[in-house]
Short mmCIF file of C-alpha atoms in Angstrom, two decimals:
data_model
loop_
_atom_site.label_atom_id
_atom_site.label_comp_id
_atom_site.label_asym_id
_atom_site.label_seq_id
_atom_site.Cartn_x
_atom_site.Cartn_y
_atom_site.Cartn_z
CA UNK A 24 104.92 32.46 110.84
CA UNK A 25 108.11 32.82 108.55
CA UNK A 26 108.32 36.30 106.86
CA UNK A 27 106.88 35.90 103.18
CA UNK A 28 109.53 35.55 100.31
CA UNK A 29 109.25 38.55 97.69
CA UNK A 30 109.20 35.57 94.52
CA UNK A 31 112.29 36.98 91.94
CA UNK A 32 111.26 36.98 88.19
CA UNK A 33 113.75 35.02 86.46
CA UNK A 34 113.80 34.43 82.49
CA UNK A 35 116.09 31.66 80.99
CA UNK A 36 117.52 31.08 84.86
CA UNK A 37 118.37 35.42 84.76
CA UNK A 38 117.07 37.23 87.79
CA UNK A 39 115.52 39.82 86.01
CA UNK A 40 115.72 42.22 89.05
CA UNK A 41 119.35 42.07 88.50
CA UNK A 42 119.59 43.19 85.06
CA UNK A 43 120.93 46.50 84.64
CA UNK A 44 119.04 49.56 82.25
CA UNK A 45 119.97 49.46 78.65
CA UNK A 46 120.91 53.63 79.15
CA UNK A 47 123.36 52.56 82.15
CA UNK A 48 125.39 50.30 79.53
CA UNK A 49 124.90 52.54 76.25
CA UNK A 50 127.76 55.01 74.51
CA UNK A 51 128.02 58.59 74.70
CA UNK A 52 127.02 58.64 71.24
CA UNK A 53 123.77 55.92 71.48
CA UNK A 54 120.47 56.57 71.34
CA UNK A 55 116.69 55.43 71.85
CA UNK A 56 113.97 55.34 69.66
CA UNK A 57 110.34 53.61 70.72
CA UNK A 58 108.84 51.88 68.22
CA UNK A 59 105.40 50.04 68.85
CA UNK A 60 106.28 49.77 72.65
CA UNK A 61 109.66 48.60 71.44
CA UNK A 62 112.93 50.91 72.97
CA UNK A 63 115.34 50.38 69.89
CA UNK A 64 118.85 51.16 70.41
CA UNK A 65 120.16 52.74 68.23
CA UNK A 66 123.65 55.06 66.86
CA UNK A 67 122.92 58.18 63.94
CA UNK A 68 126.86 58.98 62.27
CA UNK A 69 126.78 61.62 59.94
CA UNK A 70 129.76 62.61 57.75
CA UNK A 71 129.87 66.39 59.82
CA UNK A 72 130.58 64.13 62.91
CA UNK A 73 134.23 63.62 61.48
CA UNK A 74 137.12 65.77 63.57
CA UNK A 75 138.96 66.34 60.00
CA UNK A 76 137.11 68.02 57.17
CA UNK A 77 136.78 65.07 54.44
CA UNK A 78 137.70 65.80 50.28
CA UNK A 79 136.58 62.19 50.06
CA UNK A 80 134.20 62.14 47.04
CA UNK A 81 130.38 61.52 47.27
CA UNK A 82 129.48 58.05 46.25
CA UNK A 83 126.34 57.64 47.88
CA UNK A 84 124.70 60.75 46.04
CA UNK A 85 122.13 60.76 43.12
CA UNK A 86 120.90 63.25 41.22
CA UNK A 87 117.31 63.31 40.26
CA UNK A 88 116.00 65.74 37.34
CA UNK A 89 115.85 69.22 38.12
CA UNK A 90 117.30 68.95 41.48
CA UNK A 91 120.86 69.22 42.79
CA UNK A 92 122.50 66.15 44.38
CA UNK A 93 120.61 64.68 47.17
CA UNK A 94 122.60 62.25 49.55
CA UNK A 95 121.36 59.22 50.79
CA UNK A 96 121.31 58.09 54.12
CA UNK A 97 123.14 54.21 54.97
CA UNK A 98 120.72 52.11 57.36
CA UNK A 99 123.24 49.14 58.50
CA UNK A 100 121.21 45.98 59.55
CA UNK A 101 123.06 43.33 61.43
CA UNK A 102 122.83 39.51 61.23
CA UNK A 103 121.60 37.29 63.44
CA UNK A 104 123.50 37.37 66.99
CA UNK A 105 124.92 40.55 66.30
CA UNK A 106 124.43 44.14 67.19
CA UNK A 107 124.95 47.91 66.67
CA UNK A 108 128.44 47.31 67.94
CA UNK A 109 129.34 44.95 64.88
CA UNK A 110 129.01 47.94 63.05
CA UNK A 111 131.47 50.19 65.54
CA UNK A 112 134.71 50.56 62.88
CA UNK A 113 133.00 51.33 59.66
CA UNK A 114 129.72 53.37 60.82
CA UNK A 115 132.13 56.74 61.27
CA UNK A 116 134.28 55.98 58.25
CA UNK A 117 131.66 55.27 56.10
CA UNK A 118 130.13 58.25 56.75
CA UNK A 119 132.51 60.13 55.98
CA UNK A 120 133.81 58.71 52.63
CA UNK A 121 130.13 58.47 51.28
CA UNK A 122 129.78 62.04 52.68
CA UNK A 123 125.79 60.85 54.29
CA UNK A 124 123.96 59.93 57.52
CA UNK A 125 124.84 55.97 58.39
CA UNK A 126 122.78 54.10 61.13
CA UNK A 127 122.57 51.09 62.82
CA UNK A 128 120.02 49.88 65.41
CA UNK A 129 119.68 46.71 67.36
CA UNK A 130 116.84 44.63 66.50
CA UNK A 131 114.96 43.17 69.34
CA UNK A 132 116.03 40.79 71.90
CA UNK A 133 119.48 41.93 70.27
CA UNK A 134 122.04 44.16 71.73
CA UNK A 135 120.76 46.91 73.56
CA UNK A 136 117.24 46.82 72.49
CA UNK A 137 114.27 46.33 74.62
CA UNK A 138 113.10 42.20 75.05
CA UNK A 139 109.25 42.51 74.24
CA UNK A 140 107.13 39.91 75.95
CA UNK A 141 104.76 39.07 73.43
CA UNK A 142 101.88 36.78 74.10
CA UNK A 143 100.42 36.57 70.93
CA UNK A 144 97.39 37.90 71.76
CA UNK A 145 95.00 40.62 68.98
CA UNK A 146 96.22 43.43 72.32
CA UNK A 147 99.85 43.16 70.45
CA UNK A 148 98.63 42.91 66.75
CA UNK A 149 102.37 42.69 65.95
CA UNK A 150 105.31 40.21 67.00
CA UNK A 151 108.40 42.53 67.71
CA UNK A 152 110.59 39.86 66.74
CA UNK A 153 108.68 39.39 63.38
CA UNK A 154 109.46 39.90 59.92
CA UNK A 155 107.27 42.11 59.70
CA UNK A 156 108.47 44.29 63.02
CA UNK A 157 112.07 44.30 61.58
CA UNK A 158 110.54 45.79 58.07
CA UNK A 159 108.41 48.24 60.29
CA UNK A 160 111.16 49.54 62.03
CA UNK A 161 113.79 49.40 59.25
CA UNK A 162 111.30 52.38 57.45
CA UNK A 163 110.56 53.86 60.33
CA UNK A 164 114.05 54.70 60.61
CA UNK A 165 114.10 55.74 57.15
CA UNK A 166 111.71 58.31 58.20
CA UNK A 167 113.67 59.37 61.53
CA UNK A 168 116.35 60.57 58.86
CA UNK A 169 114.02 62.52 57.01
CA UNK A 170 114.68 60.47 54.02
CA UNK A 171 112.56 59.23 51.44
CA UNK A 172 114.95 55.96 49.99
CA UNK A 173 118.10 55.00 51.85
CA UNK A 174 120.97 52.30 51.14
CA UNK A 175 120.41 48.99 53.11
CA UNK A 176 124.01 47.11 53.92
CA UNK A 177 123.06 44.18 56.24
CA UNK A 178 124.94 40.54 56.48
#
């Protein structure tokens, strides 16, 4: 009797046993954050991360009653097709001419984000690649940079 064949998982005609980690590909400067069994990839520049000190001015500061000028973080959301890397030549200079926090992340089954399998099923009570997700995880991310409102810049 013929040895049996191990049976490869392939999705859209990819051997899935081939594919290589998200981490392996990643920057120096990426990161991961899970979200609802989601690994979002993600990159955090702040304005401190620049080499040269900045005398840019603040533009992305407000002032609220009573309190000094608080600056508010940039969340960058990318288009359809895209990724954190569309966002690779203005993250750091951004930062550091609106003198705050930018970040990007991918959104699922984009860039270096984790591909959820979603069945549909009440065991996943949300679709990772839903409107919904996207909103979860865009103020989720509001919350990893301890902010309370943030700038959106998306295309």
């Amino acid at each position: 009797m013929p040895p049996l064949r191990r049976r490869r998982r392939s999705v859209a005609g990819i051997d899935q046993d081939e594919l290589l980690d998200p981490e392996a590909l990643a920057d120096p400067d990426s990161s991961f954050y899970e979200i609802n069994g989601v690994r979002l990839h993600h990159k955090v520049c702040g304005h401190e991360d620049e080499d040269s000190p900045s005398d840019q001015s603040s533009d992305a500061t407000v002032s609220a009653p009573g309190q000094s000028r608080i600056s508010l973080p940039i969340l960058l959301l990318h288009g359809f097709g895209a990724s954190v890397f569309s966002w690779s030549r203005v993250m750091r200079p951004l930062a550091r001419i609106a003198g705050a926090k930018v970040l990007a992340f991918d959104r699922p089954a984009f860039g270096l984000t984790s591909r959820a399998s979603w069945s549909g099923d009440d065991t996943k009570p949300l679709n990772p690649y839903s409107m919904a997700f996207s909103v979860m995880a865009t103020l989720a991310f509001i919350d990893y940079l301890g902010a309370e409102k943030a700038v959106l810049v998306g295309y």
